[in-house]
Amino acid sequence: MKHRKISCSNGMGIVVGSPVKGDDFFNREREIGDFTAAIDRAAHLLVTAPRRTGKTSLLLEVAQRMSDRYYCLFIDVQACTSEEDAVVKLALEAREIRGLSEVVTDAFRSALSTIIDRIDEVGITEIKLKLHEAVTKDWRAKGDELLARLAKADKPVALFFDELPILVNRILKGDDLRITPERRQHAHVFLSWLREATIRHAGVLRFVACGSIGLEPLLSQAAISETMTTFTPFYLPPWDRDTALAFLRDRAKRAGIEFRNDAEQRVLHLLGHYIPQHVQMFMSFIREQAQSSGSHTCGPRDVERIYRRRMLSVHGHVDLATYEDRLRRVVGPELVGAALELLTERAVVGRLTPKAAIHIVRSCVGAESDPVAELRFLLGLFTHDGYLKRVRNDYVFVSHLLRDWWKGRFSFGYMPVEKRMREQEN
């Protein structure tokens, strides 16, 4: 994803990729109000939400609106590979904000001594290298010093750590995606340091964490959930039906498109769940179709055709493939087979019975594993991250779009569990 720097009049340095802003940030006033009120109460927040709901967009919008009262640091740690990287990223983002640049210089004065007289002239690569040299010696000490100086700024500081779960997952599981005692200890030390910082600077610094994978299931899997007890969950829901409908009608009006015979209602029926990114993607395909065909009317048949040929094709693949990619990264090699098969069973068969579910897990995991415990973890992950929801004694896909895409992606050659069990009996 290509990123670009947004210049703000208040001096914020915010790195933005696909998140929406300004007029494109549609109808989140209640959530913005609740979020801002929580920050004003000096709460530390853990933002949870289904994927593509707009967590990053919310943080950027809130940061923009609060900039007269807070210094807002948007710290995207997705590319970080270690605790040291995270501290350096924090320092670099603080340095971009007018009013905090000197704080960073003072915290790293000895490390920057050889370039301090020309620091505004040297490239970011050289500055980053100097910061890394300082942090590598003792990342906790330098992180503590930097936070202590930020806490003395002339305005309260809000630190928005975007994609923190991805960094924690990388520390915890490494490149081979396996938890080891040493990696677990590293993750525990890092999160414990963050927890201690939230306590030490309570009422002055505000810490916010969010990401495209759920942090709670990850910490539960590693048995280190106690490290995030100072964070208050903040749930960002998908759009409700009225909001999604209002968005479609608003964007259609702007594009000069006329929905006929309740075609916009058909869009929502096909999606089944109103993830903002998915509603926006559907509308963009409708707009492209109108431009290419020269017809600015859209009926139910047009909607059906766009859904099948665009939303479920390679055109929608990049966005939806993140569900599979993130799942592989979180569950690791031991459980990825069971995770993929559980979702495929539900998509192909139309139900996921307890008997089928335990059969799938038992056949995928090693003899030393507890299949019931592994199934409980996977179902908890699915519900937390927005794949499935529980309906009575079954689990169903939250999103019709994800269900249909998953079925198209994995159903070819798949044999349902019940059929396999019958063949084994014969």
PDB file of C-alpha atoms in Angstrom, residues 181-350:
ATOM      1  CA  PRO A 181       8.774 -19.685  25.406  1.00  0.00           C
ATOM      2  CA  GLU A 182      11.402 -17.088  24.462  1.00  0.00           C
ATOM      3  CA  ARG A 183       9.079 -15.250  22.076  1.00  0.00           C
ATOM      4  CA  ARG A 184       6.262 -15.370  24.582  1.00  0.00           C
ATOM      5  CA  GLN A 185       8.572 -13.771  27.143  1.00  0.00           C
ATOM      6  CA  HIS A 186       9.552 -11.022  24.685  1.00  0.00           C
ATOM      7  CA  ALA A 187       5.908 -10.247  23.952  1.00  0.00           C
ATOM      8  CA  HIS A 188       5.103 -10.282  27.659  1.00  0.00           C
ATOM      9  CA  VAL A 189       7.953  -7.859  28.438  1.00  0.00           C
ATOM     10  CA  PHE A 190       6.894  -5.471  25.662  1.00  0.00           C
ATOM     11  CA  LEU A 191       3.225  -5.408  26.638  1.00  0.00           C
ATOM     12  CA  SER A 192       4.075  -5.204  30.337  1.00  0.00           C
ATOM     13  CA  TRP A 193       6.224  -2.158  29.578  1.00  0.00           C
ATOM     14  CA  LEU A 194       3.287  -0.615  27.727  1.00  0.00           C
ATOM     15  CA  ARG A 195       0.952  -1.420  30.640  1.00  0.00           C
ATOM     16  CA  GLU A 196       3.333   0.143  33.152  1.00  0.00           C
ATOM     17  CA  ALA A 197       3.527   3.267  30.984  1.00  0.00           C
ATOM     18  CA  THR A 198      -0.272   3.605  30.978  1.00  0.00           C
ATOM     19  CA  ILE A 199      -0.224   3.518  34.777  1.00  0.00           C
ATOM     20  CA  ARG A 200       2.801   5.773  35.237  1.00  0.00           C
ATOM     21  CA  HIS A 201       1.424   8.475  32.942  1.00  0.00           C
ATOM     22  CA  ALA A 202      -2.271   8.098  33.751  1.00  0.00           C
ATOM     23  CA  GLY A 203      -4.139  11.361  33.285  1.00  0.00           C
ATOM     24  CA  VAL A 204      -1.403  12.872  31.113  1.00  0.00           C
ATOM     25  CA  LEU A 205      -0.755  10.478  28.232  1.00  0.00           C
ATOM     26  CA  ARG A 206      -3.593   8.634  26.492  1.00  0.00           C
ATOM     27  CA  PHE A 207      -2.742   5.294  24.869  1.00  0.00           C
ATOM     28  CA  VAL A 208      -4.937   3.875  22.106  1.00  0.00           C
ATOM     29  CA  ALA A 209      -4.334   0.513  20.401  1.00  0.00           C
ATOM     30  CA  CYS A 210      -6.085  -0.943  17.390  1.00  0.00           C
ATOM     31  CA  GLY A 211      -5.431  -3.214  14.437  1.00  0.00           C
ATOM     32  CA  SER A 212      -6.805  -5.371  11.662  1.00  0.00           C
ATOM     33  CA  ILE A 213      -6.513  -8.535  13.750  1.00  0.00           C
ATOM     34  CA  GLY A 214      -7.932  -8.989  17.206  1.00  0.00           C
ATOM     35  CA  LEU A 215      -5.467  -8.512  20.063  1.00  0.00           C
ATOM     36  CA  GLU A 216      -7.559 -10.276  22.716  1.00  0.00           C
ATOM     37  CA  PRO A 217      -7.635 -13.733  21.016  1.00  0.00           C
ATOM     38  CA  LEU A 218      -3.904 -13.461  20.353  1.00  0.00           C
ATOM     39  CA  LEU A 219      -3.096 -12.691  23.993  1.00  0.00           C
ATOM     40  CA  SER A 220      -5.463 -15.404  25.152  1.00  0.00           C
ATOM     41  CA  GLN A 221      -3.683 -17.918  22.936  1.00  0.00           C
ATOM     42  CA  ALA A 222      -0.358 -16.938  24.518  1.00  0.00           C
ATOM     43  CA  ALA A 223      -1.822 -16.731  28.045  1.00  0.00           C
ATOM     44  CA  ILE A 224      -0.686 -13.124  28.567  1.00  0.00           C
ATOM     45  CA  SER A 225      -4.058 -11.348  28.614  1.00  0.00           C
ATOM     46  CA  GLU A 226      -3.250  -9.629  31.912  1.00  0.00           C
ATOM     47  CA  THR A 227      -0.878  -7.255  30.117  1.00  0.00           C
ATOM     48  CA  MET A 228      -3.769  -5.226  28.630  1.00  0.00           C
ATOM     49  CA  THR A 229      -5.958  -4.829  31.709  1.00  0.00           C
ATOM     50  CA  THR A 230      -5.454  -1.041  31.810  1.00  0.00           C
ATOM     51  CA  PHE A 231      -7.100  -0.648  28.392  1.00  0.00           C
ATOM     52  CA  THR A 232     -10.845  -0.108  28.031  1.00  0.00           C
ATOM     53  CA  PRO A 233     -12.458  -1.846  25.033  1.00  0.00           C
ATOM     54  CA  PHE A 234     -14.004   0.534  22.513  1.00  0.00           C
ATOM     55  CA  TYR A 235     -16.170  -1.274  19.977  1.00  0.00           C
ATOM     56  CA  LEU A 236     -16.617   0.251  16.534  1.00  0.00           C
ATOM     57  CA  PRO A 237     -19.634  -1.434  14.915  1.00  0.00           C
ATOM     58  CA  PRO A 238     -20.295  -1.792  11.206  1.00  0.00           C
ATOM     59  CA  TRP A 239     -22.837   0.583   9.720  1.00  0.00           C
ATOM     60  CA  ASP A 240     -26.438  -0.158  10.499  1.00  0.00           C
ATOM     61  CA  ARG A 241     -28.822  -0.645   7.588  1.00  0.00           C
ATOM     62  CA  ASP A 242     -30.105   2.939   7.616  1.00  0.00           C
ATOM     63  CA  THR A 243     -26.574   4.371   7.504  1.00  0.00           C
ATOM     64  CA  ALA A 244     -25.506   2.057   4.679  1.00  0.00           C
ATOM     65  CA  LEU A 245     -28.657   2.928   2.752  1.00  0.00           C
ATOM     66  CA  ALA A 246     -28.080   6.644   3.281  1.00  0.00           C
ATOM     67  CA  PHE A 247     -24.513   6.257   2.006  1.00  0.00           C
ATOM     68  CA  LEU A 248     -25.607   4.479  -1.178  1.00  0.00           C
ATOM     69  CA  ARG A 249     -28.267   7.073  -1.927  1.00  0.00           C
ATOM     70  CA  ASP A 250     -25.942   9.974  -1.187  1.00  0.00           C
ATOM     71  CA  ARG A 251     -23.162   8.660  -3.440  1.00  0.00           C
ATOM     72  CA  ALA A 252     -25.630   7.739  -6.195  1.00  0.00           C
ATOM     73  CA  LYS A 253     -27.028  11.272  -6.139  1.00  0.00           C
ATOM     74  CA  ARG A 254     -23.532  12.754  -6.377  1.00  0.00           C
ATOM     75  CA  ALA A 255     -22.728  10.513  -9.359  1.00  0.00           C
ATOM     76  CA  GLY A 256     -26.059  11.191 -11.077  1.00  0.00           C
ATOM     77  CA  ILE A 257     -27.116   7.537 -10.766  1.00  0.00           C
ATOM     78  CA  GLU A 258     -30.758   6.574 -10.312  1.00  0.00           C
ATOM     79  CA  PHE A 259     -31.559   3.406  -8.384  1.00  0.00           C
ATOM     80  CA  ARG A 260     -34.684   1.729  -9.773  1.00  0.00           C
ATOM     81  CA  ASN A 261     -37.005  -0.837  -8.208  1.00  0.00           C
ATOM     82  CA  ASP A 262     -35.231  -0.699  -4.841  1.00  0.00           C
ATOM     83  CA  ALA A 263     -31.884  -1.684  -6.350  1.00  0.00           C
ATOM     84  CA  GLU A 264     -30.062  -0.126  -3.387  1.00  0.00           C
ATOM     85  CA  GLN A 265     -31.996  -2.453  -1.081  1.00  0.00           C
ATOM     86  CA  ARG A 266     -30.750  -5.365  -3.173  1.00  0.00           C
ATOM     87  CA  VAL A 267     -27.175  -4.222  -2.594  1.00  0.00           C
ATOM     88  CA  LEU A 268     -27.672  -4.443   1.150  1.00  0.00           C
ATOM     89  CA  HIS A 269     -29.435  -7.813   0.886  1.00  0.00           C
ATOM     90  CA  LEU A 270     -26.500  -9.297  -1.025  1.00  0.00           C
ATOM     91  CA  LEU A 271     -23.928  -7.928   1.414  1.00  0.00           C
ATOM     92  CA  GLY A 272     -25.895  -9.019   4.467  1.00  0.00           C
ATOM     93  CA  HIS A 273     -23.577  -7.054   6.753  1.00  0.00           C
ATOM     94  CA  TYR A 274     -22.675  -3.443   6.272  1.00  0.00           C
ATOM     95  CA  ILE A 275     -18.907  -3.204   6.552  1.00  0.00           C
ATOM     96  CA  PRO A 276     -18.171   0.339   5.309  1.00  0.00           C
ATOM     97  CA  GLN A 277     -15.357  -0.770   3.006  1.00  0.00           C
ATOM     98  CA  HIS A 278     -17.597  -3.365   1.343  1.00  0.00           C
ATOM     99  CA  VAL A 279     -20.478  -0.954   0.854  1.00  0.00           C
ATOM    100  CA  GLN A 280     -18.072   1.595  -0.592  1.00  0.00           C
ATOM    101  CA  MET A 281     -16.502  -0.990  -2.907  1.00  0.00           C
ATOM    102  CA  PHE A 282     -19.928  -2.065  -4.192  1.00  0.00           C
ATOM    103  CA  MET A 283     -20.865   1.565  -4.871  1.00  0.00           C
ATOM    104  CA  SER A 284     -17.600   2.181  -6.712  1.00  0.00           C
ATOM    105  CA  PHE A 285     -18.344  -0.742  -9.044  1.00  0.00           C
ATOM    106  CA  ILE A 286     -21.836   0.630  -9.658  1.00  0.00           C
ATOM    107  CA  ARG A 287     -20.337   3.984 -10.535  1.00  0.00           C
ATOM    108  CA  GLU A 288     -17.765   2.386 -12.861  1.00  0.00           C
ATOM    109  CA  GLN A 289     -20.529   0.420 -14.577  1.00  0.00           C
ATOM    110  CA  ALA A 290     -22.534   3.597 -15.155  1.00  0.00           C
ATOM    111  CA  GLN A 291     -19.515   5.372 -16.624  1.00  0.00           C
ATOM    112  CA  SER A 292     -18.555   2.518 -18.936  1.00  0.00           C
ATOM    113  CA  SER A 293     -22.089   1.784 -20.149  1.00  0.00           C
ATOM    114  CA  GLY A 294     -23.230   5.374 -20.442  1.00  0.00           C
ATOM    115  CA  SER A 295     -26.416   4.457 -18.560  1.00  0.00           C
ATOM    116  CA  HIS A 296     -27.004   6.214 -15.272  1.00  0.00           C
ATOM    117  CA  THR A 297     -29.776   3.941 -14.071  1.00  0.00           C
ATOM    118  CA  CYS A 298     -29.163   0.898 -11.884  1.00  0.00           C
ATOM    119  CA  GLY A 299     -31.736  -1.844 -11.329  1.00  0.00           C
ATOM    120  CA  PRO A 300     -31.746  -5.083  -9.333  1.00  0.00           C
ATOM    121  CA  ARG A 301     -30.382  -7.106 -12.266  1.00  0.00           C
ATOM    122  CA  ASP A 302     -27.487  -4.686 -12.622  1.00  0.00           C
ATOM    123  CA  VAL A 303     -26.761  -5.085  -8.927  1.00  0.00           C
ATOM    124  CA  GLU A 304     -26.812  -8.892  -9.180  1.00  0.00           C
ATOM    125  CA  ARG A 305     -24.464  -8.828 -12.165  1.00  0.00           C
ATOM    126  CA  ILE A 306     -22.014  -6.465 -10.457  1.00  0.00           C
ATOM    127  CA  TYR A 307     -22.037  -8.611  -7.329  1.00  0.00           C
ATOM    128  CA  ARG A 308     -21.254 -11.833  -9.196  1.00  0.00           C
ATOM    129  CA  ARG A 309     -18.842 -10.433 -11.772  1.00  0.00           C
ATOM    130  CA  ARG A 310     -17.034  -7.781  -9.754  1.00  0.00           C
ATOM    131  CA  MET A 311     -17.473  -8.166  -5.998  1.00  0.00           C
ATOM    132  CA  LEU A 312     -16.818 -11.927  -6.071  1.00  0.00           C
ATOM    133  CA  SER A 313     -14.226 -11.853  -8.850  1.00  0.00           C
ATOM    134  CA  VAL A 314     -10.547 -10.992  -8.811  1.00  0.00           C
ATOM    135  CA  HIS A 315     -11.609  -7.329  -8.662  1.00  0.00           C
ATOM    136  CA  GLY A 316     -12.729  -7.806  -5.073  1.00  0.00           C
ATOM    137  CA  HIS A 317     -10.137 -10.442  -4.302  1.00  0.00           C
ATOM    138  CA  VAL A 318      -7.403  -8.186  -2.894  1.00  0.00           C
ATOM    139  CA  ASP A 319      -9.639  -6.792  -0.165  1.00  0.00           C
ATOM    140  CA  LEU A 320     -11.283 -10.077   0.785  1.00  0.00           C
ATOM    141  CA  ALA A 321      -8.037 -12.028   0.642  1.00  0.00           C
ATOM    142  CA  THR A 322      -6.898 -10.125   3.739  1.00  0.00           C
ATOM    143  CA  TYR A 323      -9.340 -12.275   5.735  1.00  0.00           C
ATOM    144  CA  GLU A 324      -7.452 -15.389   4.710  1.00  0.00           C
ATOM    145  CA  ASP A 325      -4.028 -13.793   5.082  1.00  0.00           C
ATOM    146  CA  ARG A 326      -4.672 -12.399   8.556  1.00  0.00           C
ATOM    147  CA  LEU A 327      -6.154 -15.720   9.659  1.00  0.00           C
ATOM    148  CA  ARG A 328      -3.028 -17.596   8.589  1.00  0.00           C
ATOM    149  CA  ARG A 329      -0.829 -15.174  10.520  1.00  0.00           C
ATOM    150  CA  VAL A 330      -2.812 -15.405  13.737  1.00  0.00           C
ATOM    151  CA  VAL A 331      -3.517 -19.134  14.059  1.00  0.00           C
ATOM    152  CA  GLY A 332      -0.120 -20.364  12.858  1.00  0.00           C
ATOM    153  CA  PRO A 333       0.773 -23.528  10.934  1.00  0.00           C
ATOM    154  CA  GLU A 334      -0.604 -25.921  13.544  1.00  0.00           C
ATOM    155  CA  LEU A 335      -4.168 -24.638  13.289  1.00  0.00           C
ATOM    156  CA  VAL A 336      -4.409 -23.007   9.870  1.00  0.00           C
ATOM    157  CA  GLY A 337      -5.691 -26.178   8.227  1.00  0.00           C
ATOM    158  CA  ALA A 338      -8.454 -26.575  10.801  1.00  0.00           C
ATOM    159  CA  ALA A 339      -9.360 -22.870  10.590  1.00  0.00           C
ATOM    160  CA  LEU A 340      -9.688 -22.884   6.806  1.00  0.00           C
ATOM    161  CA  GLU A 341     -11.657 -26.127   6.785  1.00  0.00           C
ATOM    162  CA  LEU A 342     -14.102 -25.000   9.477  1.00  0.00           C
ATOM    163  CA  LEU A 343     -14.970 -21.906   7.463  1.00  0.00           C
ATOM    164  CA  THR A 344     -15.169 -23.888   4.225  1.00  0.00           C
ATOM    165  CA  GLU A 345     -17.481 -26.470   5.805  1.00  0.00           C
ATOM    166  CA  ARG A 346     -19.796 -23.664   6.898  1.00  0.00           C
ATOM    167  CA  ALA A 347     -19.725 -21.965   3.487  1.00  0.00           C
ATOM    168  CA  VAL A 348     -20.250 -25.111   1.416  1.00  0.00           C
ATOM    169  CA  VAL A 349     -22.646 -27.122   3.587  1.00  0.00           C
ATOM    170  CA  GLY A 350     -24.569 -24.171   4.960  1.00  0.00           C
TER     171      GLY A 350
END
